[in-house]
Amino acid sequence: MNTLLRLAPGLARSRRHTAVLGTVNALGALRSFHGTPLAFRVAGIQAAELQKTLTTNPKPLIPKEELVFGHTFSDHMLTVDWSAAEGWGKPQIKPYGPLSLDPSCSVFHYAFECFEGLKAYRDESGNIRLFRPDKNMERMNSSAERLYLPQFNGEEMIECIKELLRTDKRWIPEGKGYSLYLRPTLISTENTLGVHRANKAMLYVIASPCGPYFKTGFKAVSLYCDETNVRAWPGGVGNRKLGANYAPSVGPQVAAEKKGYQQVLWTIGEDHELMEVGTMNLLVLWRNEQGEVELITPPLDGTILPGVTRDSILELTRSWGEFKVSERKINMKQITKACDEGRLLEVFGAGTACVVTPVKCIHFQGKDYNIPLDPNNPESQAGPITNRIYQTLFGIQYGEVPSKWSVVV
């Protein structure tokens, strides 16, 4: 039999003031979202009301060396139900298990679903750390708004996630490169057919322990520039983290792999403007035609996902002040010309799972363009700037490099 616990009184008291403010903030978001006075009468997420039902049958831990990303899950999950009439219900931490949903739920038929991905790290002192979780909550609310799903107070949700981490602390592996991957997900649970705004929804978080993305150090990847398929388009939802953006990418990914390439390079338009690489943001380091060393990434024009790692890299490299950092459009004609002229220095993808992924080759219009890695080390699988970015962000995530981005739970 499971044990039902209320949130510890001390934590409840410490959260009371913030919870009240969080409710006001959440109601404000709901009002702007729904645009009706009803928003003032519904409840926001309040961490102080969180309840826990603990499992009486904890699962055995898998040796961390055997972890496969996304295949193992912790003992508990976090859920919060929502209805248009009553707003957000009480957050619940309960044993991990299947969801009971009606076959007519609109999430199954019309893709009312968005999600996030972030990690919890264990530092050398045993502290649990999150990396910029506020940015994930901000982006998830943006995704929810586009789907007309309910928004929520990010600060309150982070406190709920922290309690989930305290509950499942034993599932956070020790050691550099190991972490607990968190997957917040928001779905419509409206059990009627027909395309309309959802009147019921569920926000839940599951956790999966994972090992290093590169188990034996960096391994640069090759890209196939897809000239047929488009990941996103102006006026679409490429800047939101929706499940509907990912399933259509599987076919082109499989096709690229059959041609001998690891990832798809997504472009758009007749000029093949660069967009993203696989499911990652794309960054290019080159010497531009004015002779400046410049780090470029495509701008957030509505087609590009505003990645947390992307934003961190831009802020970090701008703080270095060593080269120009730009958010602007760049196309394959410019890339191939720079490669032929020896001006292309490094190319890499960036995302939560890997931090950065070096690129060694781009296939475009029947030709492979080889990308330099480290000119001073022929055996290296990453360029010096790519590696420096990785080591710096890695150090912040594990608390070795002091930063406001690292949040201790």
mmCIF file of C-alpha atoms in Angstrom:
data_model
loop_
_atom_site.group_PDB
_atom_site.id
_atom_site.type_symbol
_atom_site.label_atom_id
_atom_site.label_comp_id
_atom_site.label_asym_id
_atom_site.label_seq_id
_atom_site.Cartn_x
_atom_site.Cartn_y
_atom_site.Cartn_z
ATOM 1 C CA MET A 1 0.000 0.000 0.000
ATOM 2 C CA ASN A 2 1.346 3.436 -0.957
ATOM 3 C CA THR A 3 1.938 6.090 1.685
ATOM 4 C CA LEU A 4 0.231 9.487 1.275
ATOM 5 C CA LEU A 5 2.204 12.477 2.520
ATOM 6 C CA ARG A 6 1.489 16.176 2.538
ATOM 7 C CA LEU A 7 4.350 18.469 1.626
ATOM 8 C CA ALA A 8 6.626 18.992 4.630
ATOM 9 C CA PRO A 9 5.192 21.792 6.829
ATOM 10 C CA GLY A 10 8.485 23.660 6.878
ATOM 11 C CA LEU A 11 8.638 23.768 3.097
ATOM 12 C CA ALA A 12 4.967 24.712 2.926
ATOM 13 C CA ARG A 13 5.539 27.640 5.287
ATOM 14 C CA SER A 14 8.619 28.788 3.398
ATOM 15 C CA ARG A 15 6.720 28.659 0.133
ATOM 16 C CA ARG A 16 3.525 30.359 1.351
ATOM 17 C CA HIS A 17 4.402 33.919 0.382
ATOM 18 C CA THR A 18 5.871 32.895 -2.973
ATOM 19 C CA ALA A 19 2.863 30.658 -3.617
ATOM 20 C CA VAL A 20 0.483 33.597 -3.175
ATOM 21 C CA LEU A 21 2.532 35.747 -5.524
ATOM 22 C CA GLY A 22 2.843 32.820 -7.925
ATOM 23 C CA THR A 23 -0.919 32.413 -7.973
ATOM 24 C CA VAL A 24 -1.386 36.080 -8.812
ATOM 25 C CA ASN A 25 1.199 35.817 -11.589
ATOM 26 C CA ALA A 26 -0.374 32.645 -12.909
ATOM 27 C CA LEU A 27 -3.835 34.224 -12.920
ATOM 28 C CA GLY A 28 -2.466 37.173 -14.826
ATOM 29 C CA ALA A 29 -1.055 34.809 -17.447
ATOM 30 C CA LEU A 30 -4.361 32.983 -17.644
ATOM 31 C CA ARG A 31 -6.260 36.218 -18.056
ATOM 32 C CA SER A 32 -4.080 37.336 -20.942
ATOM 33 C CA PHE A 33 -4.333 33.845 -22.387
ATOM 34 C CA HIS A 34 -8.092 33.312 -22.173
ATOM 35 C CA GLY A 35 -9.048 36.977 -22.199
ATOM 36 C CA THR A 36 -12.057 36.488 -19.897
ATOM 37 C CA PRO A 37 -12.875 37.367 -16.269
ATOM 38 C CA LEU A 38 -13.008 33.615 -15.544
ATOM 39 C CA ALA A 39 -9.223 33.722 -15.314
ATOM 40 C CA PHE A 40 -9.482 35.546 -11.982
ATOM 41 C CA ARG A 41 -11.564 32.745 -10.475
ATOM 42 C CA VAL A 42 -9.421 29.752 -11.391
ATOM 43 C CA ALA A 43 -6.430 28.492 -9.435
ATOM 44 C CA GLY A 44 -2.774 28.586 -10.411
ATOM 45 C CA ILE A 45 -0.170 25.931 -9.599
ATOM 46 C CA GLN A 46 0.883 26.227 -5.954
ATOM 47 C CA ALA A 47 3.925 24.267 -4.794
ATOM 48 C CA ALA A 48 2.805 24.666 -1.164
ATOM 49 C CA GLU A 49 -0.182 22.420 -1.920
ATOM 50 C CA LEU A 50 1.917 19.610 -3.369
ATOM 51 C CA GLN A 51 1.024 16.118 -2.139
ATOM 52 C CA LYS A 52 3.134 12.964 -2.286
ATOM 53 C CA THR A 53 2.140 9.340 -2.571
ATOM 54 C CA LEU A 54 5.322 7.294 -2.208
ATOM 55 C CA THR A 55 5.866 3.923 -3.789
ATOM 56 C CA THR A 56 6.249 0.936 -1.501
ATOM 57 C CA ASN A 57 8.047 -1.009 -4.214
ATOM 58 C CA PRO A 58 11.147 0.974 -5.269
ATOM 59 C CA LYS A 59 12.772 -0.203 -8.481
ATOM 60 C CA PRO A 60 16.390 -1.419 -8.448
ATOM 61 C CA LEU A 61 18.958 0.992 -9.815
ATOM 62 C CA ILE A 62 20.669 0.075 -13.066
ATOM 63 C CA PRO A 63 24.481 0.372 -13.072
ATOM 64 C CA LYS A 64 25.183 3.788 -14.548
ATOM 65 C CA GLU A 65 27.515 2.330 -17.170
ATOM 66 C CA GLU A 66 24.547 0.417 -18.608
ATOM 67 C CA LEU A 67 22.174 3.366 -18.903
ATOM 68 C CA VAL A 68 20.615 3.995 -22.321
ATOM 69 C CA PHE A 69 19.053 7.416 -22.844
ATOM 70 C CA GLY A 70 15.306 7.416 -22.286
ATOM 71 C CA HIS A 71 14.961 3.722 -21.425
ATOM 72 C CA THR A 72 14.950 3.812 -17.606
ATOM 73 C CA PHE A 73 12.663 5.876 -15.381
ATOM 74 C CA SER A 74 12.718 6.827 -11.711
ATOM 75 C CA ASP A 75 10.260 5.673 -9.055
ATOM 76 C CA HIS A 76 7.993 8.710 -9.135
ATOM 77 C CA MET A 77 6.394 11.256 -11.441
ATOM 78 C CA LEU A 78 4.823 14.682 -10.968
ATOM 79 C CA THR A 79 1.328 15.456 -12.277
ATOM 80 C CA VAL A 80 -0.940 18.501 -12.184
ATOM 81 C CA ASP A 81 -4.439 18.439 -13.693
ATOM 82 C CA TRP A 82 -6.146 21.503 -15.143
ATOM 83 C CA SER A 83 -9.704 22.363 -16.161
ATOM 84 C CA ALA A 84 -11.104 25.527 -17.686
ATOM 85 C CA ALA A 85 -13.674 25.757 -14.888
ATOM 86 C CA GLU A 86 -11.368 25.294 -11.887
ATOM 87 C CA GLY A 87 -7.849 26.004 -13.111
ATOM 88 C CA TRP A 88 -4.853 24.054 -11.853
ATOM 89 C CA GLY A 89 -5.373 21.330 -9.286
ATOM 90 C CA LYS A 90 -3.007 20.298 -6.518
ATOM 91 C CA PRO A 91 0.381 19.031 -7.724
ATOM 92 C CA GLN A 92 0.867 15.317 -7.063
ATOM 93 C CA ILE A 93 4.054 13.289 -6.753
ATOM 94 C CA LYS A 94 3.101 9.648 -7.134
ATOM 95 C CA PRO A 95 4.572 6.319 -8.263
ATOM 96 C CA TYR A 96 5.637 6.269 -11.912
ATOM 97 C CA GLY A 97 3.080 4.451 -14.009
ATOM 98 C CA PRO A 98 0.719 4.512 -16.989
ATOM 99 C CA LEU A 99 -1.708 7.365 -17.575
ATOM 100 C CA SER A 100 -5.395 6.535 -17.915
ATOM 101 C CA LEU A 101 -6.756 8.501 -20.894
ATOM 102 C CA ASP A 102 -9.900 8.185 -22.967
ATOM 103 C CA PRO A 103 -9.291 7.092 -26.594
ATOM 104 C CA SER A 104 -11.063 10.246 -27.746
ATOM 105 C CA CYS A 105 -8.591 12.595 -26.005
ATOM 106 C CA SER A 106 -7.626 15.390 -28.379
ATOM 107 C CA VAL A 107 -3.918 14.831 -27.677
ATOM 108 C CA PHE A 108 -4.192 11.619 -29.706
ATOM 109 C CA HIS A 109 -6.079 13.139 -32.627
ATOM 110 C CA TYR A 110 -4.951 16.740 -33.002
ATOM 111 C CA ALA A 111 -1.493 16.802 -31.385
ATOM 112 C CA PHE A 112 -2.323 19.042 -28.425
ATOM 113 C CA GLU A 113 1.072 18.388 -26.810
ATOM 114 C CA CYS A 114 4.233 20.256 -25.940
ATOM 115 C CA PHE A 115 7.233 19.298 -23.843
ATOM 116 C CA GLU A 116 10.570 20.366 -22.414
ATOM 117 C CA GLY A 117 13.906 18.735 -21.707
ATOM 118 C CA LEU A 118 16.310 19.637 -18.900
ATOM 119 C CA LYS A 119 18.716 17.821 -16.611
ATOM 120 C CA ALA A 120 19.529 17.542 -12.926
ATOM 121 C CA TYR A 121 23.202 17.107 -12.035
ATOM 122 C CA ARG A 122 24.966 15.910 -8.889
ATOM 123 C CA ASP A 123 28.069 17.934 -8.043
ATOM 124 C CA GLU A 124 31.156 16.727 -6.170
ATOM 125 C CA SER A 125 29.614 17.744 -2.834
ATOM 126 C CA GLY A 126 26.472 15.747 -3.508
ATOM 127 C CA ASN A 127 24.286 18.783 -4.222
ATOM 128 C CA ILE A 128 21.601 18.524 -6.885
ATOM 129 C CA ARG A 129 21.767 21.239 -9.536
ATOM 130 C CA LEU A 130 19.550 22.431 -12.382
ATOM 131 C CA PHE A 131 20.753 24.480 -15.351
ATOM 132 C CA ARG A 132 18.625 27.550 -16.132
ATOM 133 C CA PRO A 133 15.258 25.882 -15.452
ATOM 134 C CA ASP A 134 13.511 29.254 -15.719
ATOM 135 C CA LYS A 135 14.292 29.295 -19.443
ATOM 136 C CA ASN A 136 12.621 25.908 -19.903
ATOM 137 C CA MET A 137 9.496 27.073 -18.090
ATOM 138 C CA GLU A 138 9.426 30.257 -20.162
ATOM 139 C CA ARG A 139 9.669 28.287 -23.402
ATOM 140 C CA MET A 140 7.061 25.754 -22.293
ATOM 141 C CA ASN A 141 4.596 28.543 -21.592
ATOM 142 C CA SER A 142 5.278 29.898 -25.077
ATOM 143 C CA SER A 143 4.549 26.462 -26.540
ATOM 144 C CA ALA A 144 1.378 26.167 -24.451
ATOM 145 C CA GLU A 145 0.161 29.559 -25.625
ATOM 146 C CA ARG A 146 0.533 28.548 -29.298
ATOM 147 C CA LEU A 147 -1.589 25.430 -28.690
ATOM 148 C CA TYR A 148 -4.083 27.349 -26.560
ATOM 149 C CA LEU A 149 -3.246 25.074 -23.658
ATOM 150 C CA PRO A 150 -3.120 26.545 -20.130
ATOM 151 C CA GLN A 151 -0.063 28.478 -19.036
ATOM 152 C CA PHE A 152 1.368 28.289 -15.531
ATOM 153 C CA ASN A 153 3.664 30.045 -13.101
ATOM 154 C CA GLY A 154 7.174 28.860 -13.875
ATOM 155 C CA GLU A 155 8.613 29.553 -10.410
ATOM 156 C CA GLU A 156 5.951 27.420 -8.760
ATOM 157 C CA MET A 157 6.506 24.600 -11.224
ATOM 158 C CA ILE A 158 10.260 24.674 -10.616
ATOM 159 C CA GLU A 159 9.618 24.243 -6.882
ATOM 160 C CA CYS A 160 7.459 21.199 -7.640
ATOM 161 C CA ILE A 161 10.213 19.767 -9.832
ATOM 162 C CA LYS A 162 12.742 20.349 -7.061
ATOM 163 C CA GLU A 163 10.590 18.292 -4.699
ATOM 164 C CA LEU A 164 10.413 15.507 -7.286
ATOM 165 C CA LEU A 165 14.217 15.563 -7.407
ATOM 166 C CA ARG A 166 14.486 15.377 -3.621
ATOM 167 C CA THR A 167 12.074 12.443 -3.669
ATOM 168 C CA ASP A 168 14.017 10.559 -6.354
ATOM 169 C CA LYS A 169 17.488 11.765 -5.387
ATOM 170 C CA ARG A 170 18.925 8.248 -5.524
ATOM 171 C CA TRP A 171 18.192 8.154 -9.269
ATOM 172 C CA ILE A 172 20.661 10.961 -10.033
ATOM 173 C CA PRO A 173 23.887 9.139 -10.975
ATOM 174 C CA GLU A 174 27.200 10.341 -9.591
ATOM 175 C CA GLY A 175 30.046 11.335 -11.866
ATOM 176 C CA LYS A 176 30.778 13.857 -14.623
ATOM 177 C CA GLY A 177 28.653 13.287 -17.667
ATOM 178 C CA TYR A 178 25.875 11.547 -15.722
ATOM 179 C CA SER A 179 22.563 13.230 -14.954
ATOM 180 C CA LEU A 180 18.830 12.781 -14.485
ATOM 181 C CA TYR A 181 16.945 13.878 -17.582
ATOM 182 C CA LEU A 182 13.622 15.606 -16.853
ATOM 183 C CA ARG A 183 10.747 15.627 -19.335
ATOM 184 C CA PRO A 184 7.944 18.069 -18.471
ATOM 185 C CA THR A 185 4.988 17.431 -20.786
ATOM 186 C CA LEU A 186 1.671 19.221 -21.250
ATOM 187 C CA ILE A 187 -1.219 17.477 -22.995
ATOM 188 C CA SER A 188 -4.907 18.028 -23.617
ATOM 189 C CA THR A 189 -7.069 15.448 -21.860
ATOM 190 C CA GLU A 190 -10.321 16.703 -23.394
ATOM 191 C CA ASN A 191 -12.217 13.520 -24.268
ATOM 192 C CA THR A 192 -14.243 14.752 -27.231
ATOM 193 C CA LEU A 193 -13.576 14.790 -30.972
ATOM 194 C CA GLY A 194 -13.453 18.059 -32.854
ATOM 195 C CA VAL A 195 -10.772 20.711 -33.213
ATOM 196 C CA HIS A 196 -11.312 23.296 -30.501
ATOM 197 C CA ARG A 197 -9.505 24.672 -27.479
ATOM 198 C CA ALA A 198 -8.959 22.205 -24.673
ATOM 199 C CA ASN A 199 -11.095 22.411 -21.562
ATOM 200 C CA LYS A 200 -9.012 19.844 -19.684
ATOM 201 C CA ALA A 201 -5.270 19.279 -19.591
ATOM 202 C CA MET A 202 -2.484 17.591 -17.650
ATOM 203 C CA LEU A 203 1.047 18.767 -16.938
ATOM 204 C CA TYR A 204 3.397 15.986 -15.879
ATOM 205 C CA VAL A 205 7.105 15.402 -15.368
ATOM 206 C CA ILE A 206 8.971 12.111 -15.654
ATOM 207 C CA ALA A 207 12.664 11.510 -14.952
ATOM 208 C CA SER A 208 15.205 9.269 -16.662
ATOM 209 C CA PRO A 209 18.817 8.691 -15.523
ATOM 210 C CA CYS A 210 21.307 8.978 -18.366
ATOM 211 C CA GLY A 211 25.019 8.733 -19.036
ATOM 212 C CA PRO A 212 27.451 10.812 -21.114
ATOM 213 C CA TYR A 213 26.274 11.652 -24.636
ATOM 214 C CA PHE A 214 29.813 10.967 -25.862
ATOM 215 C CA LYS A 215 30.950 7.949 -23.836
ATOM 216 C CA THR A 216 34.526 7.994 -25.139
ATOM 217 C CA GLY A 217 34.946 11.707 -25.827
ATOM 218 C CA PHE A 218 33.740 13.820 -28.725
ATOM 219 C CA LYS A 219 32.792 12.114 -31.960
ATOM 220 C CA ALA A 220 32.211 14.556 -34.803
ATOM 221 C CA VAL A 221 29.224 13.876 -37.058
ATOM 222 C CA SER A 222 28.558 14.239 -40.771
ATOM 223 C CA LEU A 223 25.492 16.070 -42.090
ATOM 224 C CA TYR A 224 23.280 15.521 -45.106
ATOM 225 C CA CYS A 225 21.751 18.759 -46.372
ATOM 226 C CA ASP A 226 18.117 17.909 -47.137
ATOM 227 C CA GLU A 227 16.971 19.925 -50.157
ATOM 228 C CA THR A 228 13.450 18.448 -50.246
ATOM 229 C CA ASN A 229 12.024 18.504 -46.731
ATOM 230 C CA VAL A 230 11.636 21.550 -44.503
ATOM 231 C CA ARG A 231 11.653 21.396 -40.710
ATOM 232 C CA ALA A 232 9.707 24.638 -40.187
ATOM 233 C CA TRP A 233 8.440 27.640 -42.130
ATOM 234 C CA PRO A 234 7.509 31.300 -41.528
ATOM 235 C CA GLY A 235 4.284 31.596 -39.577
ATOM 236 C CA GLY A 236 4.539 28.005 -38.369
ATOM 237 C CA VAL A 237 5.508 26.509 -35.022
ATOM 238 C CA GLY A 238 9.235 25.868 -35.447
ATOM 239 C CA ASN A 239 9.958 28.138 -32.489
ATOM 240 C CA ARG A 240 7.830 26.018 -30.150
ATOM 241 C CA LYS A 241 8.773 22.674 -28.627
ATOM 242 C CA LEU A 242 5.836 20.638 -29.888
ATOM 243 C CA GLY A 243 5.838 16.894 -30.388
ATOM 244 C CA ALA A 244 4.289 17.537 -33.805
ATOM 245 C CA ASN A 245 7.585 19.108 -34.922
ATOM 246 C CA TYR A 246 9.581 15.954 -34.270
ATOM 247 C CA ALA A 247 7.736 12.984 -35.755
ATOM 248 C CA PRO A 248 7.940 14.337 -39.351
ATOM 249 C CA SER A 249 11.740 14.556 -39.049
ATOM 250 C CA VAL A 250 12.185 10.795 -38.600
ATOM 251 C CA GLY A 251 11.785 9.912 -42.288
ATOM 252 C CA PRO A 252 14.437 12.380 -43.517
ATOM 253 C CA GLN A 253 16.721 11.288 -40.669
ATOM 254 C CA VAL A 254 16.450 7.622 -41.681
ATOM 255 C CA ALA A 255 17.085 8.576 -45.326
ATOM 256 C CA ALA A 256 20.235 10.491 -44.342
ATOM 257 C CA GLU A 257 21.501 7.546 -42.312
ATOM 258 C CA LYS A 258 21.012 5.217 -45.288
ATOM 259 C CA LYS A 259 23.253 7.556 -47.290
ATOM 260 C CA GLY A 260 25.928 7.283 -44.602
ATOM 261 C CA TYR A 261 25.349 10.542 -42.693
ATOM 262 C CA GLN A 262 24.525 10.882 -39.000
ATOM 263 C CA GLN A 263 22.270 13.952 -39.018
ATOM 264 C CA VAL A 264 20.096 16.089 -41.280
ATOM 265 C CA LEU A 265 21.045 19.687 -41.992
ATOM 266 C CA TRP A 266 17.753 21.558 -42.316
ATOM 267 C CA THR A 267 17.564 24.503 -44.725
ATOM 268 C CA ILE A 268 14.801 26.631 -46.242
ATOM 269 C CA GLY A 269 14.252 28.550 -49.465
ATOM 270 C CA GLU A 270 15.977 28.666 -52.837
ATOM 271 C CA ASP A 271 19.184 29.922 -51.209
ATOM 272 C CA HIS A 272 19.157 27.030 -48.715
ATOM 273 C CA GLU A 273 19.295 29.238 -45.645
ATOM 274 C CA LEU A 274 20.573 27.260 -42.657
ATOM 275 C CA MET A 275 18.061 26.395 -39.942
ATOM 276 C CA GLU A 276 18.952 23.563 -37.558
ATOM 277 C CA VAL A 277 20.898 20.325 -37.454
ATOM 278 C CA GLY A 278 18.884 17.255 -36.471
ATOM 279 C CA THR A 279 17.057 18.385 -33.330
ATOM 280 C CA MET A 280 19.758 20.883 -32.365
ATOM 281 C CA ASN A 281 20.488 24.544 -32.973
ATOM 282 C CA LEU A 282 23.295 25.190 -35.453
ATOM 283 C CA LEU A 283 26.354 27.407 -34.965
ATOM 284 C CA VAL A 284 29.115 28.270 -37.451
ATOM 285 C CA LEU A 285 32.526 29.750 -36.692
ATOM 286 C CA TRP A 286 34.217 31.259 -39.724
ATOM 287 C CA ARG A 287 36.348 34.105 -40.968
ATOM 288 C CA ASN A 288 33.871 36.267 -42.843
ATOM 289 C CA GLU A 289 34.591 38.118 -46.072
ATOM 290 C CA GLN A 290 35.625 41.190 -44.076
ATOM 291 C CA GLY A 291 38.346 39.106 -42.404
ATOM 292 C CA GLU A 292 36.616 38.958 -38.988
ATOM 293 C CA VAL A 293 36.378 35.772 -36.951
ATOM 294 C CA GLU A 294 32.642 35.413 -36.387
ATOM 295 C CA LEU A 295 30.338 32.962 -34.633
ATOM 296 C CA ILE A 296 26.977 32.831 -36.418
ATOM 297 C CA THR A 297 23.674 31.177 -35.619
ATOM 298 C CA PRO A 298 20.369 31.634 -37.479
ATOM 299 C CA PRO A 299 18.153 34.328 -35.905
ATOM 300 C CA LEU A 300 15.005 33.622 -33.901
ATOM 301 C CA ASP A 301 12.673 34.555 -36.755
ATOM 302 C CA GLY A 302 9.882 32.162 -35.754
ATOM 303 C CA THR A 303 11.323 29.121 -37.532
ATOM 304 C CA ILE A 304 14.134 28.411 -35.045
ATOM 305 C CA LEU A 305 13.689 26.842 -31.616
ATOM 306 C CA PRO A 306 15.021 29.220 -28.922
ATOM 307 C CA GLY A 307 17.350 26.676 -27.351
ATOM 308 C CA VAL A 308 18.547 27.160 -23.781
ATOM 309 C CA THR A 309 22.022 25.925 -24.745
ATOM 310 C CA ARG A 310 21.983 28.206 -27.799
ATOM 311 C CA ASP A 311 21.181 31.226 -25.641
ATOM 312 C CA SER A 312 23.862 30.238 -23.124
ATOM 313 C CA ILE A 313 26.516 29.909 -25.840
ATOM 314 C CA LEU A 314 25.685 33.316 -27.275
ATOM 315 C CA GLU A 315 25.838 34.999 -23.867
ATOM 316 C CA LEU A 316 29.004 33.128 -22.910
ATOM 317 C CA THR A 317 30.964 33.863 -26.099
ATOM 318 C CA ARG A 318 29.875 37.507 -26.105
ATOM 319 C CA SER A 319 31.259 37.806 -22.580
ATOM 320 C CA TRP A 320 34.635 36.556 -23.855
ATOM 321 C CA GLY A 321 34.870 39.474 -26.274
ATOM 322 C CA GLU A 322 37.321 37.583 -28.490
ATOM 323 C CA PHE A 323 35.366 37.418 -31.752
ATOM 324 C CA LYS A 324 32.194 38.702 -33.329
ATOM 325 C CA VAL A 325 28.984 36.897 -32.317
ATOM 326 C CA SER A 326 25.999 37.255 -34.652
ATOM 327 C CA GLU A 327 22.434 36.070 -34.987
ATOM 328 C CA ARG A 328 21.780 36.388 -38.686
ATOM 329 C CA LYS A 329 20.910 34.405 -41.773
ATOM 330 C CA ILE A 330 23.552 32.362 -43.543
ATOM 331 C CA ASN A 331 23.089 30.045 -46.525
ATOM 332 C CA MET A 332 24.797 27.049 -48.076
ATOM 333 C CA LYS A 333 26.313 29.109 -50.901
ATOM 334 C CA GLN A 334 28.191 31.146 -48.293
ATOM 335 C CA ILE A 335 29.178 27.997 -46.392
ATOM 336 C CA THR A 336 30.555 26.185 -49.445
ATOM 337 C CA LYS A 337 32.407 29.308 -50.622
ATOM 338 C CA ALA A 338 33.980 29.768 -47.190
ATOM 339 C CA CYS A 339 34.923 26.096 -47.084
ATOM 340 C CA ASP A 340 36.575 26.260 -50.518
ATOM 341 C CA GLU A 341 38.482 29.386 -49.488
ATOM 342 C CA GLY A 342 39.646 27.953 -46.152
ATOM 343 C CA ARG A 343 37.581 30.423 -44.084
ATOM 344 C CA LEU A 344 35.281 27.881 -42.452
ATOM 345 C CA LEU A 345 36.731 27.175 -39.006
ATOM 346 C CA GLU A 346 34.193 25.124 -36.991
ATOM 347 C CA VAL A 347 30.580 23.970 -37.203
ATOM 348 C CA PHE A 348 28.616 22.431 -34.330
ATOM 349 C CA GLY A 349 25.134 21.695 -33.052
ATOM 350 C CA ALA A 350 23.932 22.644 -29.580
ATOM 351 C CA GLY A 351 21.256 21.162 -27.316
ATOM 352 C CA THR A 352 20.422 19.827 -23.866
ATOM 353 C CA ALA A 353 21.326 16.205 -24.532
ATOM 354 C CA CYS A 354 24.823 16.771 -25.885
ATOM 355 C CA VAL A 355 25.647 20.392 -24.981
ATOM 356 C CA VAL A 356 27.564 20.611 -28.280
ATOM 357 C CA THR A 357 28.100 18.188 -31.184
ATOM 358 C CA PRO A 358 31.025 18.902 -33.556
ATOM 359 C CA VAL A 359 30.451 18.598 -37.314
ATOM 360 C CA LYS A 360 33.149 17.214 -39.601
ATOM 361 C CA CYS A 361 31.393 17.091 -42.972
ATOM 362 C CA ILE A 362 28.380 18.531 -44.820
ATOM 363 C CA HIS A 363 27.005 16.866 -47.951
ATOM 364 C CA PHE A 364 25.383 19.350 -50.325
ATOM 365 C CA GLN A 365 24.330 18.888 -53.946
ATOM 366 C CA GLY A 366 26.392 15.783 -54.506
ATOM 367 C CA LYS A 367 29.588 16.941 -52.787
ATOM 368 C CA ASP A 368 31.080 16.410 -49.348
ATOM 369 C CA TYR A 369 32.497 19.553 -47.756
ATOM 370 C CA ASN A 370 34.967 18.695 -45.013
ATOM 371 C CA ILE A 371 34.852 20.922 -41.935
ATOM 372 C CA PRO A 372 38.063 21.607 -40.004
ATOM 373 C CA LEU A 373 38.203 20.405 -36.420
ATOM 374 C CA ASP A 374 41.422 21.222 -34.545
ATOM 375 C CA PRO A 375 44.240 22.211 -36.953
ATOM 376 C CA ASN A 376 46.782 21.689 -34.176
ATOM 377 C CA ASN A 377 45.620 18.176 -33.386
ATOM 378 C CA PRO A 378 44.716 15.888 -36.311
ATOM 379 C CA GLU A 379 43.268 13.332 -33.862
ATOM 380 C CA SER A 380 40.859 15.784 -32.252
ATOM 381 C CA GLN A 381 37.128 15.343 -32.805
ATOM 382 C CA ALA A 382 36.277 18.946 -31.900
ATOM 383 C CA GLY A 383 37.573 22.383 -32.723
ATOM 384 C CA PRO A 384 39.174 24.488 -29.972
ATOM 385 C CA ILE A 385 36.213 26.879 -29.606
ATOM 386 C CA THR A 386 33.663 24.047 -29.644
ATOM 387 C CA ASN A 387 35.652 22.237 -26.974
ATOM 388 C CA ARG A 388 36.085 25.377 -24.872
ATOM 389 C CA ILE A 389 32.348 26.081 -24.959
ATOM 390 C CA TYR A 390 31.627 22.499 -23.966
ATOM 391 C CA GLN A 391 34.075 22.485 -21.062
ATOM 392 C CA THR A 392 32.802 25.813 -19.733
ATOM 393 C CA LEU A 393 29.101 24.916 -19.835
ATOM 394 C CA PHE A 394 29.870 21.443 -18.493
ATOM 395 C CA GLY A 395 31.701 23.027 -15.560
ATOM 396 C CA ILE A 396 28.764 25.343 -14.832
ATOM 397 C CA GLN A 397 26.264 22.481 -14.916
ATOM 398 C CA TYR A 398 28.257 20.508 -12.337
ATOM 399 C CA GLY A 399 28.971 23.500 -10.107
ATOM 400 C CA GLU A 400 32.694 23.669 -10.881
ATOM 401 C CA VAL A 401 32.408 27.064 -12.567
ATOM 402 C CA PRO A 402 30.470 29.625 -10.475
ATOM 403 C CA SER A 403 27.444 30.924 -12.345
ATOM 404 C CA LYS A 404 23.939 32.228 -11.706
ATOM 405 C CA TRP A 405 22.782 29.680 -14.286
ATOM 406 C CA SER A 406 23.403 26.768 -11.914
ATOM 407 C CA VAL A 407 20.490 26.405 -9.470
ATOM 408 C CA VAL A 408 21.046 24.308 -6.347
ATOM 409 C CA VAL A 409 17.984 22.280 -5.376
#
